PDB file of C-alpha atoms in Angstrom:
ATOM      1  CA  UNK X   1      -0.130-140.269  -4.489  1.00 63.00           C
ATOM      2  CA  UNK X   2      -1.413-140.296  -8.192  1.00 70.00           C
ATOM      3  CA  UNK X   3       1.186-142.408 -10.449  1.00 69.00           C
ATOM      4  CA  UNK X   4       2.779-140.915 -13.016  1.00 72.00           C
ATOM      5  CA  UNK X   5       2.841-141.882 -16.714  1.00 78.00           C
ATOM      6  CA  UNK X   6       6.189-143.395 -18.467  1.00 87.00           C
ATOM      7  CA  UNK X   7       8.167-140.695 -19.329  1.00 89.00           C
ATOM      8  CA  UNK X   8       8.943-141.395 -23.126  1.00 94.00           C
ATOM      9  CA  UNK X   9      13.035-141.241 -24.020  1.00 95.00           C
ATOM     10  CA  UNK X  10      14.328-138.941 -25.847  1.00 97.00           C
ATOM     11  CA  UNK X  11      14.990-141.227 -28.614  1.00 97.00           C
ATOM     12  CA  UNK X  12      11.487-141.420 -28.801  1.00 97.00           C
ATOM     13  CA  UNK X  13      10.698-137.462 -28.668  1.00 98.00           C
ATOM     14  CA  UNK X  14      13.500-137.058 -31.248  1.00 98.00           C
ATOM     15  CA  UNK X  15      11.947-139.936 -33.515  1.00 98.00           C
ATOM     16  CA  UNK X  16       8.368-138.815 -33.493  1.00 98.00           C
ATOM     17  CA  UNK X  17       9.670-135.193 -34.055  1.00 98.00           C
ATOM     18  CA  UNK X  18      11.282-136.475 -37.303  1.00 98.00           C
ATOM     19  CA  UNK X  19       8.346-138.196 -37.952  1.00 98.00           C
ATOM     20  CA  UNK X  20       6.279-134.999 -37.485  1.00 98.00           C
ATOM     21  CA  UNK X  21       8.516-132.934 -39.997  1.00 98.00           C
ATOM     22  CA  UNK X  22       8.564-135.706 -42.458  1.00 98.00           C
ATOM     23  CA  UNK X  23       4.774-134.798 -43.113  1.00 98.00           C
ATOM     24  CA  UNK X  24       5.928-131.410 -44.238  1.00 97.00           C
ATOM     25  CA  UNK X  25       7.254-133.501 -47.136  1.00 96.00           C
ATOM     26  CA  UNK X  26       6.069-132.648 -50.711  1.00 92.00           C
ATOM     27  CA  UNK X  27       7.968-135.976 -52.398  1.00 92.00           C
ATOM     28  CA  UNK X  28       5.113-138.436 -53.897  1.00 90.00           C
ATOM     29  CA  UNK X  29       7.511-141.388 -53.393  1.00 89.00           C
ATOM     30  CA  UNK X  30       8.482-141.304 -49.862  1.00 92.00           C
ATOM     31  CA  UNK X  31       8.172-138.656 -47.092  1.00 96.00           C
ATOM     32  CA  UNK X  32      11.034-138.556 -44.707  1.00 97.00           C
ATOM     33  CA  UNK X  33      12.298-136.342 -41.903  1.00 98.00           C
ATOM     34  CA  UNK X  34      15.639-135.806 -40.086  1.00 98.00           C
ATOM     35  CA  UNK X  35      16.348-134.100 -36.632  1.00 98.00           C
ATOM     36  CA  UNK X  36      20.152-133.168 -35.827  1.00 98.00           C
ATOM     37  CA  UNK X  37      20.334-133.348 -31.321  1.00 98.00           C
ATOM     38  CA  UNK X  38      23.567-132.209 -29.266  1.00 98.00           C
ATOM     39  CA  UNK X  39      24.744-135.801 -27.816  1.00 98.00           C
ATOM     40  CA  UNK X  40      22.950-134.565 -24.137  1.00 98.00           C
ATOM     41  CA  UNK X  41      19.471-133.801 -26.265  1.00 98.00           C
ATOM     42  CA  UNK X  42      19.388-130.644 -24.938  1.00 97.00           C
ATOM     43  CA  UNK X  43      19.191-129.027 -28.473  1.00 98.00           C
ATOM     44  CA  UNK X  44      18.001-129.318 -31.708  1.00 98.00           C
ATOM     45  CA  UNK X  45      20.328-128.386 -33.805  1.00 98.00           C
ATOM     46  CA  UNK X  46      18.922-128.785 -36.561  1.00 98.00           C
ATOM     47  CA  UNK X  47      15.894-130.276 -39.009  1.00 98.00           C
ATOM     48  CA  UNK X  48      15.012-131.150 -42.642  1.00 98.00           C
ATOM     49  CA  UNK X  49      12.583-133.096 -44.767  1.00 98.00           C
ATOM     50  CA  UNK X  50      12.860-133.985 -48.382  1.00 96.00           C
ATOM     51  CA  UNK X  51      11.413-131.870 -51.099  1.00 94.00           C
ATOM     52  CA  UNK X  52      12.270-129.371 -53.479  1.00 93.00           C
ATOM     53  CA  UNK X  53      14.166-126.329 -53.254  1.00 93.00           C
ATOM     54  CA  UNK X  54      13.282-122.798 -51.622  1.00 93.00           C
ATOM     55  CA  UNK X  55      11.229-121.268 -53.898  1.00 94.00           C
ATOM     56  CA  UNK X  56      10.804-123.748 -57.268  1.00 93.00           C
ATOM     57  CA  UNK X  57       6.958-125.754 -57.034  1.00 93.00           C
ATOM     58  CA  UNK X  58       6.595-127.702 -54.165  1.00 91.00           C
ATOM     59  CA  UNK X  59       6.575-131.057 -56.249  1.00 91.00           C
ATOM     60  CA  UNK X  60       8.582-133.971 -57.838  1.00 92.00           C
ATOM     61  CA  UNK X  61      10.373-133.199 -60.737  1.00 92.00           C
ATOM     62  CA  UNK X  62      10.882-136.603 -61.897  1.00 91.00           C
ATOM     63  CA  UNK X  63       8.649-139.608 -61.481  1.00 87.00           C
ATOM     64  CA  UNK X  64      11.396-141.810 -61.457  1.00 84.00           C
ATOM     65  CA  UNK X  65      11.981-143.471 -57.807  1.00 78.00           C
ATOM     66  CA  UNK X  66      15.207-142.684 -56.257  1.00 76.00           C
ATOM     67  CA  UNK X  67      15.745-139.734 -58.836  1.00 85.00           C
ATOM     68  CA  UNK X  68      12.762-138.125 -58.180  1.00 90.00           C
ATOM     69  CA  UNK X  69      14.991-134.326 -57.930  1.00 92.00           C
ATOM     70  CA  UNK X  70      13.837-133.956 -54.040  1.00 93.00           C
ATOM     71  CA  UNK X  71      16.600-133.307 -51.899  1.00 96.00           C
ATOM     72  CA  UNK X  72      16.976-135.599 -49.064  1.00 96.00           C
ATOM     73  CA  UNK X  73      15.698-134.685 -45.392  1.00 97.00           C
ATOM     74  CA  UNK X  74      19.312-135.553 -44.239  1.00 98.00           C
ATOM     75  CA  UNK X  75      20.489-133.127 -47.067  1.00 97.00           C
ATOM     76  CA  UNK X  76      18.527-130.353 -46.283  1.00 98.00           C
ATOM     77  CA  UNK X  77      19.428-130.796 -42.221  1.00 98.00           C
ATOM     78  CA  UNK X  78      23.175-130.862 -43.286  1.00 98.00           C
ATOM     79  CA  UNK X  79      22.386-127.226 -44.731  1.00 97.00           C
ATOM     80  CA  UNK X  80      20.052-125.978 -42.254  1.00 97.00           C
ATOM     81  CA  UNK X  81      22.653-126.670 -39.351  1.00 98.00           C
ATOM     82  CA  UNK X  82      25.135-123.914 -38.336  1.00 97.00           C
ATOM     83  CA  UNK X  83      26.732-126.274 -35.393  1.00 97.00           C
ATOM     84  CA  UNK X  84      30.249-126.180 -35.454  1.00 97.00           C
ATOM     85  CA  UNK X  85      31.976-129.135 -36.697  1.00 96.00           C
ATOM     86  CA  UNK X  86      33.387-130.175 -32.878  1.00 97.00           C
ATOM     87  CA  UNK X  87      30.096-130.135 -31.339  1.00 98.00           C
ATOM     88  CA  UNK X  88      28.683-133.900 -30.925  1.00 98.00           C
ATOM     89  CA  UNK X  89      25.627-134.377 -32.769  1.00 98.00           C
ATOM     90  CA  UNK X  90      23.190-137.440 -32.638  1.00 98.00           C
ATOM     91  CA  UNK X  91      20.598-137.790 -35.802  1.00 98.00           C
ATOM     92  CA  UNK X  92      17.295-139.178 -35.891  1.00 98.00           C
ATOM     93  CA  UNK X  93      16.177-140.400 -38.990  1.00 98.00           C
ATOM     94  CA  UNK X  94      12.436-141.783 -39.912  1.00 98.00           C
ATOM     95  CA  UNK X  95      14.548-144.263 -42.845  1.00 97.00           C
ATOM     96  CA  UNK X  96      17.797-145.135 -43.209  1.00 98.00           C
ATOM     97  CA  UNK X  97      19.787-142.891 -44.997  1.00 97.00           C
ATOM     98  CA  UNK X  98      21.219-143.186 -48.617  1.00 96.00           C
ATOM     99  CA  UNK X  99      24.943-143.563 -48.822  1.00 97.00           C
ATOM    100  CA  UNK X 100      25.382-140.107 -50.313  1.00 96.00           C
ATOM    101  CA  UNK X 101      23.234-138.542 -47.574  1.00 97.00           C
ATOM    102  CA  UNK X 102      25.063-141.128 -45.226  1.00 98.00           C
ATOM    103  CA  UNK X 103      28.575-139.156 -46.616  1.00 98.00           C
ATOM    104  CA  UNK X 104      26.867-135.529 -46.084  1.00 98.00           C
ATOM    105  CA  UNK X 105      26.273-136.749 -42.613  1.00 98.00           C
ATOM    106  CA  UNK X 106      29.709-137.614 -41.988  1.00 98.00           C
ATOM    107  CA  UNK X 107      30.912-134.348 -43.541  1.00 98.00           C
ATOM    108  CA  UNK X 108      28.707-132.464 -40.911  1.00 98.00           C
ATOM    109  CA  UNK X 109      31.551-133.821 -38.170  1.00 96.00           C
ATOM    110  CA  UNK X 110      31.016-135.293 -35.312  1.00 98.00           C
ATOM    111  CA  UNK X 111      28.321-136.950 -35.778  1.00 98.00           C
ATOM    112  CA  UNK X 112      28.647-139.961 -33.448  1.00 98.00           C
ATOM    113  CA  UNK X 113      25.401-141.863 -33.796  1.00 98.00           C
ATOM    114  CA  UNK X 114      22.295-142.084 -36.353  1.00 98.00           C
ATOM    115  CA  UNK X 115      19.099-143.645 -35.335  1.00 98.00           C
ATOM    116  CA  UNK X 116      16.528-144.796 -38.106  1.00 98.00           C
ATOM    117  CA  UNK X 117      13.004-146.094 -38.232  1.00 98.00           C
ATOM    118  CA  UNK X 118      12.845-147.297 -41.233  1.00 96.00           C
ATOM    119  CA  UNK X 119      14.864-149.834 -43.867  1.00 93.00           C
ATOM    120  CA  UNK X 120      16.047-148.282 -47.178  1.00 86.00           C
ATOM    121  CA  UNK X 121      15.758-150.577 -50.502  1.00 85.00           C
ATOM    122  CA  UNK X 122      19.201-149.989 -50.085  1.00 88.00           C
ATOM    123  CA  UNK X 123      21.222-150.896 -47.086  1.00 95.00           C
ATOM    124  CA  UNK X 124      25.298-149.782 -48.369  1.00 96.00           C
ATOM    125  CA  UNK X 125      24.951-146.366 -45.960  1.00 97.00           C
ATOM    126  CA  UNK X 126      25.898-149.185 -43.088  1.00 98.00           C
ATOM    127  CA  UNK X 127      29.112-150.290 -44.033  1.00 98.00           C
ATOM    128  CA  UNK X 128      29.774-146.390 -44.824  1.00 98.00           C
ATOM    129  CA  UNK X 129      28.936-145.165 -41.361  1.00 98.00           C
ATOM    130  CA  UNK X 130      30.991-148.182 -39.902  1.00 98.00           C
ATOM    131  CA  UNK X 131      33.854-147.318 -41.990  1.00 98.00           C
ATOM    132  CA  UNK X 132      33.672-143.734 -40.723  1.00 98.00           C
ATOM    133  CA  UNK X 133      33.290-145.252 -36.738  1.00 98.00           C
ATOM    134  CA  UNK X 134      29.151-143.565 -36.472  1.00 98.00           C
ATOM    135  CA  UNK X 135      27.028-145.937 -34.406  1.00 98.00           C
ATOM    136  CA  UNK X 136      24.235-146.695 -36.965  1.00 98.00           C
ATOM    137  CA  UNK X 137      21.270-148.388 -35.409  1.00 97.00           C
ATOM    138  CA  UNK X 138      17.286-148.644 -35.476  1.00 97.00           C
ATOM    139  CA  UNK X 139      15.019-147.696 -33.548  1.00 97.00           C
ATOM    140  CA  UNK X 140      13.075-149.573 -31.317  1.00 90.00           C
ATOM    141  CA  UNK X 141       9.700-148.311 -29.575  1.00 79.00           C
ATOM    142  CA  UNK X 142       9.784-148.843 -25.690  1.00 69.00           C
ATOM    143  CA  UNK X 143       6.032-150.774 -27.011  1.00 66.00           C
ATOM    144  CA  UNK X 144       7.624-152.772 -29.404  1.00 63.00           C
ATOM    145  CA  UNK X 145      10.656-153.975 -26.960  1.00 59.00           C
ATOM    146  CA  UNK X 146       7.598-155.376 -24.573  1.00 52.00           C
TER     147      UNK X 146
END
């Protein structure tokens, strides 16, 4: 009987998917990617990286960090998703999300748990998501819990 590998979770799929769409990225700074899942992961709802917007040059406008004039990954998944507010969504995130992106998020509804990689430089998107009652958490590798 030949063994079969570890099936990875889909925490992990979902997380190396946003990792995968973060390289579409065109920010100089940081490249980040978010992935919107029903709560069963049996859809994507949605995805999104940062960058600019449809159709202007596929570049920074601003050197400065943190006001660079990319949108956000989580921004740009809040758009891209036509889920109804009621459906439960889970979102995968390669870095923690900023507080306004954290509010977007919440604004999406029903959001009921994101899942980061990454730290921010900034860590206030916590206490947001706590005050709104979305499990925040990071990810863990099933190598890195061994």
């Amino acid at each position: 009987m030949q063994k079969l590998e570890k099936r990875p979770s889909f925490e992990e799929i979902y997380m190396t998917f946003a990792e995968q769409i973060a390289r579409r990225s065109t920010c100089k700074r940081l490249q980040v990617g978010t992935v919107i899942t029903s709560t069963d992961y049996r859809k994507v709802l949605s995805i999104g990286y940062n960058g600019n917007a449809t159709g202007l040059p596929n570049s920074c406008d601003r050197e400065e960090p943190g006001n660079c004039g990319c949108l956000h990954s989580e921004e740009n998944a809040v758009i891209n998703c036509d889920a109804p507010r009621y459906v439960e969504k889970y979102v995968f995130v390669t870095h923690l999300p900023c507080v306004q992106c954290a509010k977007r998020l919440i604004n999406l509804g029903n959001v009921r748990r994101v899942v980061y990689k990454e730290d921010y430089r900034i860590r206030d998107s916590v206490q947001v998501f706590n005050q709104a009652g979305i499990e925040i958490r990071q990810f863990i590798s099933t190598e890195e819990q061994t």
